[in-house]
Each structure stands twice: as C-alpha cells, then as structure tokens.
Amino acid sequence: MKKYLFLLLISCVSVVSMAQDSLRIKLDSLLRDPMFETSQVGLMVYDLTADSVYYQHNARQLLRPASTMKLVTAITALDQLGSAYQFRTRLYHTGTINNGRLNGDIYCVGGFDPMVDMDDVKAFARELHSMGVDTLRGRIVVDCSMKENLDYGEGWCWDDDNPRLKPLMVGRKDIFASALVDEMINDSIVIESIQQSEGRCPANATHVATRTHSMDQVLLRMMKQSDNFYAEAMFYQIAASTNHRPAKASDARNIVKQLIRKLGLGSQPYKIADGSGLSLYNYVSAELETKLLRYAFLHSNIYDHLLPSLPIAGMDGTLEKRMMKGAASSNVRAKTGTLTGISSLAGYCVAANGHQLCFCIINQGVMRNQSGKDFQDRVCQVLCE
C-alpha cells in the first residue's frame, strides 16, 4: 500500500512538472517573436501559491514602466497611509458673524483631493448659509500650501496633455474660488466686494466644514481608468504623510524607496520620478513590480483594496477590450501602461491548476504599442490555460 501511495505521489509530481515545463516552453516560444530583434522586454511571473519565481526573462533590466508605475504608488499608499485614509478639503473663516454678516475672510484649504466637484462646492456654500451667514464682507482665499509650487511632474513631456498639479481643483479646473462665489450667491449670500486671492489659512481660523473622499474611491478611478491626476494626488498624499509642509515629490520618492528596501531590493539603481508613470525619468524592473505585487498579496490590508481597483480582462477599465475570450478573460486583473514606445502590464491571474500568480511585463522600444499589448495578452493566455 505504501509503495502504491509513493508511486502515486511521484506520478502526480511528474504531471505537475511536465505541465510547468510545457508552460515555460510556450513562454520561451513567445519570446522568439521577431519584434524582439528591435525591442526589449522585461518579464517575471511569480507563483504566489508555491511562493517561488515561476519564470523570468530580463527581470532585472531597468525599463520605463509607463502607467504600471501607478501600482508602485497604490501599494506604497496603502502601506503608508492605510485603507481608511481620507482625502480632505476644508473650509474656514476668520473674523466674526454679526447679524448674518461675516466680517472676515473665507479660506478654502486644498488637500489635493482629485475628486472635488461642484457637489462639494455647493455643500460648502450651504454650510455657510446654515451658519446664518447672509452677507460676506471679506475675501475668498484659496490655500494651496499643502504641496510645493510645481504645476507639472519631473520628466514630463512638454507636448503631452498633462494634468495641472494644484491641490485645490474642481473637476480638474482651477475655479474653486469663483465656483464658491457663484454657489454662495445662489444660496442668497450677498458678497459686498468680490475679492479672490491665494494665501495660507491662519491657525486660529474657525472651521466651517470638511469634505472627504475615501482611499477606495480614489484608487478605483486611478487604477481602472489609469487617471494620471488621481495618481499624482495619491503621490502627494504619500509625501504629506511625512508632515513636511509643503509636501514635496522628493518626500514621496523617499517613502517609495523605503518600501523597496523592505523588499530587499534597495541596492538596485531604480529611479522613481512621479506617481503616475508619465515621467520619462522613471526606471524600474519587472522584478520590482512583481515583488511589490507579492508584498501586496501577503498583506490583506493592501491586497483587499488593491485587487478590486485593478482592470479586469475583457470586462472593465483599460482592459475592457483586451483578452475578451479565452482563459484570461475575466481572470486577469492587471494595470496597463502606455507611453510612446512603451507598453506594460502587471497584475494577478489564476492558473489552470488553481495557483495564484502575479506577473509584470514591460515592453520597451515598441513603435506600435499594439504589438506590445498583443504579446502581453498572449503571455496571459498561456499563464491562465
């Protein structure tokens, strides 16, 4: 009986080994594509169930990640800030309210919440009205001191359609003060002399209201739609967690580097420039992104919030029109990345044997981004079959 069980075990191990060898042969075959005569690829697949590297090719080669950089930002933010973190925009006033007249200034303090919209502005105006304010005799001041005075990220192309990085925007537009004026007037608040300016809110100002959006809300759009503005807002939240005022991109970079050291990769010469992947100065590796995905998987406080934010193959987000058929469809959950000459994909999938996998593929030097996407999709189909 023991001999039978031993032989059965050996047989099962052999079958698994043969299946793995077959998969590796298929991946090797994909890497013989003529496209790699003129382009590069960094690839790593990690078996999370077995906790071992499954496949790698140029995994340590430094490459530009494009928008898979958002994975680095998201995982760092969840690790540093926590899933309960709130993005805040606050309203204050100075002076006193006498017989409905506010003899003082209104301060709008930006916290770089990318989701601020007209509903938030209207809520602030209603709150002033509910406090009994019917007349303003003072200024409306926008406080953008939360972050350094840089409108664009380091290494961004001047001719790209880049988001402006101000910490108090309404629907991505720098109109908060004028929008608040309009809503106050709509709420029958008389503004004796419309004066708008920028300045820092005094420490003794009176709090009026705070509007918030959750980490999960911001992550969902940042990852599903690959929103660069949202990613840079997240990057500056990481920076602000150092309590430096103003928060600087260099603060966020240092925290990302701390996490990289925690992964045991601190000796590698990575270059972290921004949070979105727009910068041409970013240089990471497939190994780094794969090990970050493994780190997230091992920490449920990160993974439980990261996974739902990732695009699902053939279903939604930036993967809605990719891998619509086959074993990868509705299986692969991954972040896409696209810049001129760069195409990338990094995330999770489940293999046919039930093993959880994480992977990163970075194609560089691809003049047709579609060829990079097609290669990535074929890799994912092989991993899921």
mmCIF file of C-alpha atoms in Angstrom:
data_model
loop_
_atom_site.group_PDB
_atom_site.id
_atom_site.type_symbol
_atom_site.label_atom_id
_atom_site.label_comp_id
_atom_site.label_asym_id
_atom_site.label_seq_id
_atom_site.Cartn_x
_atom_site.Cartn_y
_atom_site.Cartn_z
ATOM 1 C CA MET A 1 0.000 0.000 0.000
ATOM 2 C CA LYS A 2 2.811 2.404 0.954
ATOM 3 C CA LYS A 3 4.591 1.608 -2.293
ATOM 4 C CA TYR A 4 1.392 2.369 -4.233
ATOM 5 C CA LEU A 5 0.954 5.746 -2.498
ATOM 6 C CA PHE A 6 4.594 6.607 -3.110
ATOM 7 C CA LEU A 7 4.279 5.810 -6.802
ATOM 8 C CA LEU A 8 1.054 7.829 -6.984
ATOM 9 C CA LEU A 9 2.792 10.807 -5.391
ATOM 10 C CA ILE A 10 5.708 10.546 -7.805
ATOM 11 C CA SER A 11 3.252 10.346 -10.692
ATOM 12 C CA CYS A 12 1.407 13.489 -9.557
ATOM 13 C CA VAL A 13 4.655 15.410 -9.130
ATOM 14 C CA SER A 14 5.736 14.325 -12.603
ATOM 15 C CA VAL A 15 2.455 15.507 -14.147
ATOM 16 C CA VAL A 16 2.765 18.917 -12.455
ATOM 17 C CA SER A 17 6.399 19.206 -13.520
ATOM 18 C CA MET A 18 5.520 18.338 -17.119
ATOM 19 C CA ALA A 19 2.742 20.949 -17.143
ATOM 20 C CA GLN A 20 5.137 23.593 -15.821
ATOM 21 C CA ASP A 21 7.774 22.648 -18.372
ATOM 22 C CA SER A 22 5.176 22.893 -21.136
ATOM 23 C CA LEU A 23 4.177 26.366 -19.990
ATOM 24 C CA ARG A 24 7.789 27.522 -19.863
ATOM 25 C CA ILE A 25 8.350 26.185 -23.368
ATOM 26 C CA LYS A 26 5.361 28.220 -24.575
ATOM 27 C CA LEU A 27 6.707 31.379 -22.933
ATOM 28 C CA ASP A 28 10.142 30.742 -24.446
ATOM 29 C CA SER A 29 8.460 30.432 -27.830
ATOM 30 C CA LEU A 30 6.667 33.775 -27.412
ATOM 31 C CA LEU A 31 9.994 35.438 -26.667
ATOM 32 C CA ARG A 32 11.314 34.317 -30.053
ATOM 33 C CA ASP A 33 8.933 36.732 -31.771
ATOM 34 C CA PRO A 34 10.725 38.876 -34.405
ATOM 35 C CA MET A 35 9.572 42.014 -32.549
ATOM 36 C CA PHE A 36 12.385 41.412 -30.048
ATOM 37 C CA GLU A 37 15.001 41.927 -32.731
ATOM 38 C CA THR A 38 14.321 45.660 -32.331
ATOM 39 C CA SER A 39 12.734 45.943 -28.879
ATOM 40 C CA GLN A 40 13.252 44.868 -25.280
ATOM 41 C CA VAL A 41 11.067 43.098 -22.752
ATOM 42 C CA GLY A 42 11.358 42.510 -19.034
ATOM 43 C CA LEU A 43 9.161 39.662 -17.782
ATOM 44 C CA MET A 44 8.652 37.984 -14.438
ATOM 45 C CA VAL A 45 5.988 35.538 -13.258
ATOM 46 C CA TYR A 46 5.728 34.603 -9.588
ATOM 47 C CA ASP A 47 3.730 31.653 -8.238
ATOM 48 C CA LEU A 48 2.129 33.072 -5.102
ATOM 49 C CA THR A 49 0.723 29.704 -4.050
ATOM 50 C CA ALA A 50 4.103 27.967 -4.235
ATOM 51 C CA ASP A 51 5.870 31.185 -3.169
ATOM 52 C CA SER A 52 8.527 30.880 -5.842
ATOM 53 C CA VAL A 53 9.629 32.516 -9.077
ATOM 54 C CA TYR A 54 7.924 30.701 -11.929
ATOM 55 C CA TYR A 55 9.503 32.373 -14.945
ATOM 56 C CA GLN A 56 11.734 35.322 -15.672
ATOM 57 C CA HIS A 57 13.396 36.999 -18.624
ATOM 58 C CA ASN A 58 15.408 40.208 -18.271
ATOM 59 C CA ALA A 59 13.560 40.617 -14.980
ATOM 60 C CA ARG A 60 16.155 42.985 -13.521
ATOM 61 C CA GLN A 61 16.612 45.119 -16.606
ATOM 62 C CA LEU A 62 15.779 48.775 -15.912
ATOM 63 C CA LEU A 63 12.880 49.924 -18.068
ATOM 64 C CA ARG A 64 10.345 52.730 -18.138
ATOM 65 C CA PRO A 65 7.136 51.396 -16.579
ATOM 66 C CA ALA A 66 4.596 53.858 -18.048
ATOM 67 C CA SER A 67 1.353 53.616 -16.075
ATOM 68 C CA THR A 68 2.208 50.424 -14.222
ATOM 69 C CA MET A 69 4.029 52.977 -12.051
ATOM 70 C CA LYS A 70 0.576 53.526 -10.562
ATOM 71 C CA LEU A 71 0.893 50.073 -8.980
ATOM 72 C CA VAL A 72 4.002 51.269 -7.157
ATOM 73 C CA THR A 73 2.114 54.357 -5.986
ATOM 74 C CA ALA A 74 -1.028 52.464 -4.949
ATOM 75 C CA ILE A 75 0.810 49.778 -2.975
ATOM 76 C CA THR A 76 3.024 52.362 -1.272
ATOM 77 C CA ALA A 77 -0.009 54.495 -0.376
ATOM 78 C CA LEU A 78 -1.937 51.577 1.115
ATOM 79 C CA ASP A 79 1.156 50.510 3.035
ATOM 80 C CA GLN A 80 1.996 54.012 4.285
ATOM 81 C CA LEU A 81 -1.428 55.653 4.708
ATOM 82 C CA GLY A 82 -3.775 52.708 5.255
ATOM 83 C CA SER A 83 -7.054 51.871 3.551
ATOM 84 C CA ALA A 84 -9.078 54.120 5.901
ATOM 85 C CA TYR A 85 -7.235 57.232 4.721
ATOM 86 C CA GLN A 86 -9.418 60.171 3.684
ATOM 87 C CA PHE A 87 -8.681 62.875 1.099
ATOM 88 C CA ARG A 88 -9.816 66.156 2.672
ATOM 89 C CA THR A 89 -10.823 69.627 1.512
ATOM 90 C CA ARG A 90 -11.629 72.106 4.280
ATOM 91 C CA LEU A 91 -13.369 75.460 4.620
ATOM 92 C CA TYR A 92 -12.601 78.038 7.336
ATOM 93 C CA HIS A 93 -13.408 81.640 8.107
ATOM 94 C CA THR A 94 -11.729 84.389 10.064
ATOM 95 C CA GLY A 95 -13.434 87.285 11.849
ATOM 96 C CA THR A 96 -16.904 87.197 13.360
ATOM 97 C CA ILE A 97 -20.500 86.727 12.272
ATOM 98 C CA ASN A 98 -22.747 89.572 13.460
ATOM 99 C CA ASN A 99 -26.419 89.693 12.466
ATOM 100 C CA GLY A 100 -25.730 87.429 9.492
ATOM 101 C CA ARG A 101 -22.734 89.419 8.271
ATOM 102 C CA LEU A 102 -19.382 87.664 8.149
ATOM 103 C CA ASN A 103 -16.769 90.328 8.808
ATOM 104 C CA GLY A 104 -13.774 88.288 7.778
ATOM 105 C CA ASP A 105 -12.310 86.095 5.083
ATOM 106 C CA ILE A 106 -13.250 82.625 3.856
ATOM 107 C CA TYR A 107 -10.359 80.191 3.393
ATOM 108 C CA CYS A 108 -10.596 77.162 1.113
ATOM 109 C CA VAL A 109 -7.812 74.750 2.116
ATOM 110 C CA GLY A 110 -6.857 72.265 -0.586
ATOM 111 C CA GLY A 111 -5.706 68.799 0.390
ATOM 112 C CA PHE A 112 -5.195 67.576 -3.191
ATOM 113 C CA ASP A 113 -8.404 65.582 -3.349
ATOM 114 C CA PRO A 114 -8.768 64.761 -7.069
ATOM 115 C CA MET A 115 -12.482 64.021 -6.684
ATOM 116 C CA VAL A 116 -13.587 67.519 -5.641
ATOM 117 C CA ASP A 117 -16.528 68.557 -7.808
ATOM 118 C CA MET A 118 -19.409 71.030 -7.827
ATOM 119 C CA ASP A 119 -21.332 68.970 -5.266
ATOM 120 C CA ASP A 120 -18.564 69.705 -2.766
ATOM 121 C CA VAL A 121 -18.580 73.409 -3.602
ATOM 122 C CA LYS A 122 -22.369 73.540 -3.190
ATOM 123 C CA ALA A 123 -22.093 71.762 0.161
ATOM 124 C CA PHE A 124 -19.630 74.397 1.401
ATOM 125 C CA ALA A 125 -21.973 77.214 0.341
ATOM 126 C CA ARG A 126 -24.922 75.508 2.073
ATOM 127 C CA GLU A 127 -22.877 75.134 5.258
ATOM 128 C CA LEU A 128 -22.112 78.852 5.322
ATOM 129 C CA HIS A 129 -25.790 79.604 4.814
ATOM 130 C CA SER A 130 -26.797 77.196 7.598
ATOM 131 C CA MET A 131 -24.411 79.016 9.963
ATOM 132 C CA GLY A 132 -26.533 82.106 9.437
ATOM 133 C CA VAL A 133 -24.235 83.891 7.004
ATOM 134 C CA ASP A 134 -26.224 86.069 4.603
ATOM 135 C CA THR A 135 -23.527 88.620 3.783
ATOM 136 C CA LEU A 136 -19.771 88.351 3.261
ATOM 137 C CA ARG A 137 -17.614 91.364 3.909
ATOM 138 C CA GLY A 138 -14.185 89.972 3.118
ATOM 139 C CA ARG A 139 -12.137 87.912 0.716
ATOM 140 C CA ILE A 140 -12.307 84.349 -0.556
ATOM 141 C CA VAL A 141 -8.795 82.942 -0.183
ATOM 142 C CA VAL A 142 -7.513 79.721 -1.710
ATOM 143 C CA ASP A 143 -4.856 77.920 0.363
ATOM 144 C CA CYS A 144 -2.651 75.732 -1.853
ATOM 145 C CA SER A 145 0.213 75.472 0.645
ATOM 146 C CA MET A 146 -0.241 71.711 1.090
ATOM 147 C CA LYS A 147 2.304 70.983 -1.670
ATOM 148 C CA GLU A 148 5.280 72.520 -3.407
ATOM 149 C CA ASN A 149 4.560 75.065 -6.111
ATOM 150 C CA LEU A 150 5.134 72.808 -9.115
ATOM 151 C CA ASP A 151 2.358 72.511 -11.674
ATOM 152 C CA TYR A 152 3.866 69.538 -13.512
ATOM 153 C CA GLY A 153 5.901 66.461 -12.684
ATOM 154 C CA GLU A 154 9.612 65.910 -13.150
ATOM 155 C CA GLY A 155 10.427 64.489 -16.576
ATOM 156 C CA TRP A 156 7.016 65.104 -18.152
ATOM 157 C CA CYS A 157 6.990 65.830 -21.884
ATOM 158 C CA TRP A 158 6.095 69.437 -22.627
ATOM 159 C CA ASP A 159 3.865 68.471 -25.560
ATOM 160 C CA ASP A 160 1.767 65.893 -23.662
ATOM 161 C CA ASP A 161 -1.722 66.611 -22.327
ATOM 162 C CA ASN A 162 -0.557 66.672 -18.710
ATOM 163 C CA PRO A 163 -2.776 67.382 -15.688
ATOM 164 C CA ARG A 164 -2.008 70.519 -13.695
ATOM 165 C CA LEU A 165 -0.950 69.599 -10.173
ATOM 166 C CA LYS A 166 -2.740 72.122 -7.962
ATOM 167 C CA PRO A 167 -4.119 70.851 -4.630
ATOM 168 C CA LEU A 168 -7.467 72.627 -4.998
ATOM 169 C CA MET A 169 -9.206 71.966 -8.284
ATOM 170 C CA VAL A 170 -12.836 71.446 -9.253
ATOM 171 C CA GLY A 171 -13.218 68.830 -11.954
ATOM 172 C CA ARG A 172 -9.521 69.396 -12.827
ATOM 173 C CA LYS A 173 -10.110 73.130 -13.300
ATOM 174 C CA ASP A 174 -8.616 75.931 -11.203
ATOM 175 C CA ILE A 175 -12.005 77.510 -10.474
ATOM 176 C CA PHE A 176 -12.679 76.765 -6.799
ATOM 177 C CA ALA A 177 -12.942 80.375 -5.578
ATOM 178 C CA SER A 178 -15.131 81.584 -8.445
ATOM 179 C CA ALA A 179 -17.316 78.470 -8.188
ATOM 180 C CA LEU A 180 -17.810 79.088 -4.455
ATOM 181 C CA VAL A 181 -18.778 82.707 -5.150
ATOM 182 C CA ASP A 182 -21.428 81.548 -7.628
ATOM 183 C CA GLU A 183 -22.867 78.995 -5.205
ATOM 184 C CA MET A 184 -22.924 81.475 -2.312
ATOM 185 C CA ILE A 185 -24.873 83.887 -4.486
ATOM 186 C CA ASN A 186 -27.226 81.034 -5.443
ATOM 187 C CA ASP A 187 -27.776 80.464 -1.707
ATOM 188 C CA SER A 188 -28.737 84.143 -1.317
ATOM 189 C CA ILE A 189 -25.498 85.171 0.355
ATOM 190 C CA VAL A 190 -24.599 88.741 -0.560
ATOM 191 C CA ILE A 191 -20.928 89.338 -1.320
ATOM 192 C CA GLU A 192 -20.260 93.034 -0.812
ATOM 193 C CA SER A 193 -16.995 93.102 -2.749
ATOM 194 C CA ILE A 194 -15.816 90.042 -4.625
ATOM 195 C CA GLN A 195 -12.128 89.625 -3.831
ATOM 196 C CA GLN A 196 -10.259 86.405 -4.572
ATOM 197 C CA SER A 197 -6.674 85.655 -3.657
ATOM 198 C CA GLU A 198 -4.244 82.938 -2.583
ATOM 199 C CA GLY A 199 -2.785 82.672 0.895
ATOM 200 C CA ARG A 200 -2.238 80.459 3.894
ATOM 201 C CA CYS A 201 -5.103 79.876 6.297
ATOM 202 C CA PRO A 202 -4.384 81.318 9.780
ATOM 203 C CA ALA A 203 -4.032 78.772 12.589
ATOM 204 C CA ASN A 204 -6.803 80.464 14.594
ATOM 205 C CA ALA A 205 -9.389 80.409 11.787
ATOM 206 C CA THR A 206 -12.810 78.914 12.538
ATOM 207 C CA HIS A 207 -13.606 75.576 10.903
ATOM 208 C CA VAL A 208 -16.741 75.605 8.749
ATOM 209 C CA ALA A 209 -16.828 72.204 7.026
ATOM 210 C CA THR A 210 -14.731 69.359 5.619
ATOM 211 C CA ARG A 211 -15.482 67.316 2.529
ATOM 212 C CA THR A 212 -13.838 63.912 2.111
ATOM 213 C CA HIS A 213 -13.371 61.070 -0.337
ATOM 214 C CA SER A 214 -12.051 57.647 0.588
ATOM 215 C CA MET A 215 -8.911 55.799 -0.431
ATOM 216 C CA ASP A 216 -11.036 53.190 -2.237
ATOM 217 C CA GLN A 217 -12.908 55.851 -4.227
ATOM 218 C CA VAL A 218 -9.689 57.428 -5.462
ATOM 219 C CA LEU A 219 -7.986 54.081 -6.124
ATOM 220 C CA LEU A 220 -10.874 52.851 -8.257
ATOM 221 C CA ARG A 221 -10.593 55.589 -10.872
ATOM 222 C CA MET A 222 -6.823 55.874 -10.583
ATOM 223 C CA MET A 223 -6.357 52.207 -11.486
ATOM 224 C CA LYS A 224 -9.387 51.262 -13.608
ATOM 225 C CA GLN A 225 -9.127 54.330 -15.853
ATOM 226 C CA SER A 226 -5.382 54.942 -15.379
ATOM 227 C CA ASP A 227 -6.056 58.506 -14.252
ATOM 228 C CA ASN A 228 -2.806 60.463 -14.020
ATOM 229 C CA PHE A 229 -4.258 63.334 -11.967
ATOM 230 C CA TYR A 230 -5.558 60.895 -9.368
ATOM 231 C CA ALA A 231 -2.199 59.105 -9.231
ATOM 232 C CA GLU A 232 -0.286 62.336 -8.648
ATOM 233 C CA ALA A 233 -2.773 63.314 -5.932
ATOM 234 C CA MET A 234 -2.072 59.951 -4.287
ATOM 235 C CA PHE A 235 1.679 60.527 -4.662
ATOM 236 C CA TYR A 236 1.408 63.828 -2.776
ATOM 237 C CA GLN A 237 -0.676 62.235 -0.016
ATOM 238 C CA ILE A 238 2.281 59.888 0.498
ATOM 239 C CA ALA A 239 4.553 62.939 0.595
ATOM 240 C CA ALA A 240 2.285 64.757 3.061
ATOM 241 C CA SER A 241 2.430 61.798 5.462
ATOM 242 C CA THR A 242 5.958 62.952 6.359
ATOM 243 C CA ASN A 243 4.340 66.083 7.886
ATOM 244 C CA HIS A 244 6.648 68.277 5.817
ATOM 245 C CA ARG A 245 4.960 71.487 4.708
ATOM 246 C CA PRO A 246 4.813 71.942 1.838
ATOM 247 C CA ALA A 247 4.829 68.298 0.767
ATOM 248 C CA LYS A 248 7.377 67.596 -1.944
ATOM 249 C CA ALA A 249 7.616 64.898 -4.590
ATOM 250 C CA SER A 250 11.025 64.041 -3.145
ATOM 251 C CA ASP A 251 9.292 63.123 0.150
ATOM 252 C CA ALA A 252 7.106 60.594 -1.675
ATOM 253 C CA ARG A 253 10.105 59.197 -3.547
ATOM 254 C CA ASN A 254 11.913 58.581 -0.270
ATOM 255 C CA ILE A 255 8.959 56.623 1.126
ATOM 256 C CA VAL A 256 8.757 54.506 -2.042
ATOM 257 C CA LYS A 257 12.474 53.801 -1.677
ATOM 258 C CA GLN A 258 11.904 52.718 1.946
ATOM 259 C CA LEU A 259 9.383 50.138 0.749
ATOM 260 C CA ILE A 260 11.795 48.965 -1.959
ATOM 261 C CA ARG A 261 14.434 48.414 0.723
ATOM 262 C CA LYS A 262 11.892 46.424 2.736
ATOM 263 C CA LEU A 263 11.568 44.119 -0.290
ATOM 264 C CA GLY A 264 15.310 43.519 -0.231
ATOM 265 C CA LEU A 265 15.877 45.437 -3.464
ATOM 266 C CA GLY A 266 17.403 48.587 -2.020
ATOM 267 C CA SER A 267 20.733 48.065 -3.756
ATOM 268 C CA GLN A 268 19.181 48.249 -7.232
ATOM 269 C CA PRO A 269 19.558 51.615 -9.055
ATOM 270 C CA TYR A 270 15.851 52.321 -9.579
ATOM 271 C CA LYS A 271 14.704 55.817 -10.486
ATOM 272 C CA ILE A 272 11.373 56.991 -9.067
ATOM 273 C CA ALA A 273 10.245 60.323 -10.530
ATOM 274 C CA ASP A 274 6.465 60.594 -10.201
ATOM 275 C CA GLY A 275 3.350 58.712 -9.148
ATOM 276 C CA SER A 276 1.592 58.268 -12.481
ATOM 277 C CA GLY A 277 4.289 56.970 -14.816
ATOM 278 C CA LEU A 278 4.124 59.985 -17.124
ATOM 279 C CA SER A 279 7.748 60.844 -16.423
ATOM 280 C CA LEU A 280 10.411 59.603 -18.794
ATOM 281 C CA TYR A 281 12.781 59.591 -15.809
ATOM 282 C CA ASN A 282 11.148 56.575 -14.169
ATOM 283 C CA TYR A 283 13.206 53.385 -14.352
ATOM 284 C CA VAL A 284 12.101 50.199 -12.607
ATOM 285 C CA SER A 285 12.218 46.476 -13.369
ATOM 286 C CA ALA A 286 9.765 43.637 -13.849
ATOM 287 C CA GLU A 287 11.278 42.103 -10.722
ATOM 288 C CA LEU A 288 10.462 45.182 -8.626
ATOM 289 C CA GLU A 289 6.838 45.390 -9.729
ATOM 290 C CA THR A 290 6.347 41.635 -9.315
ATOM 291 C CA LYS A 291 7.787 41.683 -5.803
ATOM 292 C CA LEU A 292 5.559 44.623 -4.923
ATOM 293 C CA LEU A 293 2.556 42.607 -6.130
ATOM 294 C CA ARG A 294 3.714 39.704 -3.956
ATOM 295 C CA TYR A 295 4.105 42.062 -0.986
ATOM 296 C CA ALA A 296 0.556 43.310 -1.513
ATOM 297 C CA PHE A 297 -0.765 39.739 -1.789
ATOM 298 C CA LEU A 298 0.836 38.831 1.552
ATOM 299 C CA HIS A 299 -0.764 41.820 3.299
ATOM 300 C CA SER A 300 -4.560 41.648 3.227
ATOM 301 C CA ASN A 301 -4.844 45.280 4.335
ATOM 302 C CA ILE A 302 -3.283 46.158 0.963
ATOM 303 C CA TYR A 303 -4.475 43.336 -1.306
ATOM 304 C CA ASP A 304 -8.160 43.578 -0.337
ATOM 305 C CA HIS A 305 -8.214 47.170 -1.589
ATOM 306 C CA LEU A 306 -5.773 46.897 -4.480
ATOM 307 C CA LEU A 307 -7.368 43.914 -6.238
ATOM 308 C CA PRO A 308 -10.876 45.434 -6.674
ATOM 309 C CA SER A 309 -9.311 48.546 -8.205
ATOM 310 C CA LEU A 310 -7.495 46.692 -10.995
ATOM 311 C CA PRO A 311 -8.976 46.454 -14.510
ATOM 312 C CA ILE A 312 -10.440 43.027 -15.323
ATOM 313 C CA ALA A 313 -9.593 41.457 -18.683
ATOM 314 C CA GLY A 314 -12.482 41.678 -21.138
ATOM 315 C CA MET A 315 -14.687 43.315 -18.520
ATOM 316 C CA ASP A 316 -13.817 46.866 -17.489
ATOM 317 C CA GLY A 317 -11.334 49.711 -17.270
ATOM 318 C CA THR A 318 -8.359 49.805 -19.601
ATOM 319 C CA LEU A 319 -8.639 46.021 -20.143
ATOM 320 C CA GLU A 320 -12.268 46.097 -21.260
ATOM 321 C CA LYS A 321 -11.382 45.488 -24.919
ATOM 322 C CA ARG A 322 -8.455 43.143 -24.285
ATOM 323 C CA MET A 323 -8.421 39.372 -23.682
ATOM 324 C CA MET A 324 -12.168 39.231 -24.287
ATOM 325 C CA LYS A 325 -12.018 35.482 -24.967
ATOM 326 C CA GLY A 326 -10.066 32.528 -23.683
ATOM 327 C CA ALA A 327 -8.832 31.559 -20.243
ATOM 328 C CA ALA A 328 -7.540 35.064 -19.456
ATOM 329 C CA SER A 329 -10.947 36.709 -19.897
ATOM 330 C CA SER A 330 -12.397 37.847 -16.545
ATOM 331 C CA ASN A 331 -9.406 36.135 -14.913
ATOM 332 C CA VAL A 332 -6.532 38.582 -15.357
ATOM 333 C CA ARG A 333 -6.660 41.660 -13.130
ATOM 334 C CA ALA A 334 -3.862 43.998 -14.069
ATOM 335 C CA LYS A 335 -2.666 47.562 -14.513
ATOM 336 C CA THR A 336 -1.855 48.652 -18.034
ATOM 337 C CA GLY A 337 0.778 51.149 -19.127
ATOM 338 C CA THR A 338 1.257 53.036 -22.373
ATOM 339 C CA LEU A 339 3.697 55.727 -23.477
ATOM 340 C CA THR A 340 5.311 56.284 -26.855
ATOM 341 C CA GLY A 341 7.489 53.223 -27.407
ATOM 342 C CA ILE A 342 6.443 51.629 -24.106
ATOM 343 C CA SER A 343 3.717 49.133 -23.255
ATOM 344 C CA SER A 344 3.383 47.358 -19.927
ATOM 345 C CA LEU A 345 1.061 45.120 -17.937
ATOM 346 C CA ALA A 346 1.329 43.978 -14.321
ATOM 347 C CA GLY A 347 -1.104 42.235 -12.022
ATOM 348 C CA TYR A 348 -2.637 38.935 -10.966
ATOM 349 C CA CYS A 349 -4.242 35.852 -12.508
ATOM 350 C CA VAL A 350 -5.195 32.291 -11.589
ATOM 351 C CA ALA A 351 -3.501 29.411 -13.428
ATOM 352 C CA ALA A 352 -5.384 26.315 -14.606
ATOM 353 C CA ASN A 353 -4.070 24.366 -11.602
ATOM 354 C CA GLY A 354 -5.635 26.906 -9.246
ATOM 355 C CA HIS A 355 -2.373 28.584 -8.306
ATOM 356 C CA GLN A 356 -2.420 32.348 -7.801
ATOM 357 C CA LEU A 357 0.156 34.122 -9.959
ATOM 358 C CA CYS A 358 1.427 37.656 -10.158
ATOM 359 C CA PHE A 359 3.373 38.990 -13.120
ATOM 360 C CA CYS A 360 4.919 42.023 -14.751
ATOM 361 C CA ILE A 361 5.639 42.546 -18.450
ATOM 362 C CA ILE A 362 7.365 45.715 -19.670
ATOM 363 C CA ASN A 363 7.855 46.149 -23.416
ATOM 364 C CA GLN A 364 10.190 48.960 -24.436
ATOM 365 C CA GLY A 365 11.158 50.139 -27.899
ATOM 366 C CA VAL A 366 7.852 49.036 -29.433
ATOM 367 C CA MET A 367 6.940 51.583 -32.083
ATOM 368 C CA ARG A 368 3.489 50.034 -32.383
ATOM 369 C CA ASN A 369 2.086 49.811 -28.866
ATOM 370 C CA GLN A 370 -0.462 47.287 -30.101
ATOM 371 C CA SER A 371 2.308 44.768 -30.742
ATOM 372 C CA GLY A 372 3.332 45.060 -27.092
ATOM 373 C CA LYS A 373 -0.257 44.610 -25.955
ATOM 374 C CA ASP A 374 -0.693 41.575 -28.197
ATOM 375 C CA PHE A 375 2.435 39.985 -26.726
ATOM 376 C CA GLN A 376 1.231 40.650 -23.172
ATOM 377 C CA ASP A 377 -2.186 39.192 -23.945
ATOM 378 C CA ARG A 378 -0.603 36.030 -25.356
ATOM 379 C CA VAL A 379 1.529 35.657 -22.223
ATOM 380 C CA CYS A 380 -1.567 35.998 -20.047
ATOM 381 C CA GLN A 381 -3.457 33.397 -22.062
ATOM 382 C CA VAL A 382 -0.561 30.967 -21.598
ATOM 383 C CA LEU A 383 -0.459 31.641 -17.848
ATOM 384 C CA CYS A 384 -4.204 31.039 -17.474
ATOM 385 C CA GLU A 385 -4.575 27.983 -19.740
#
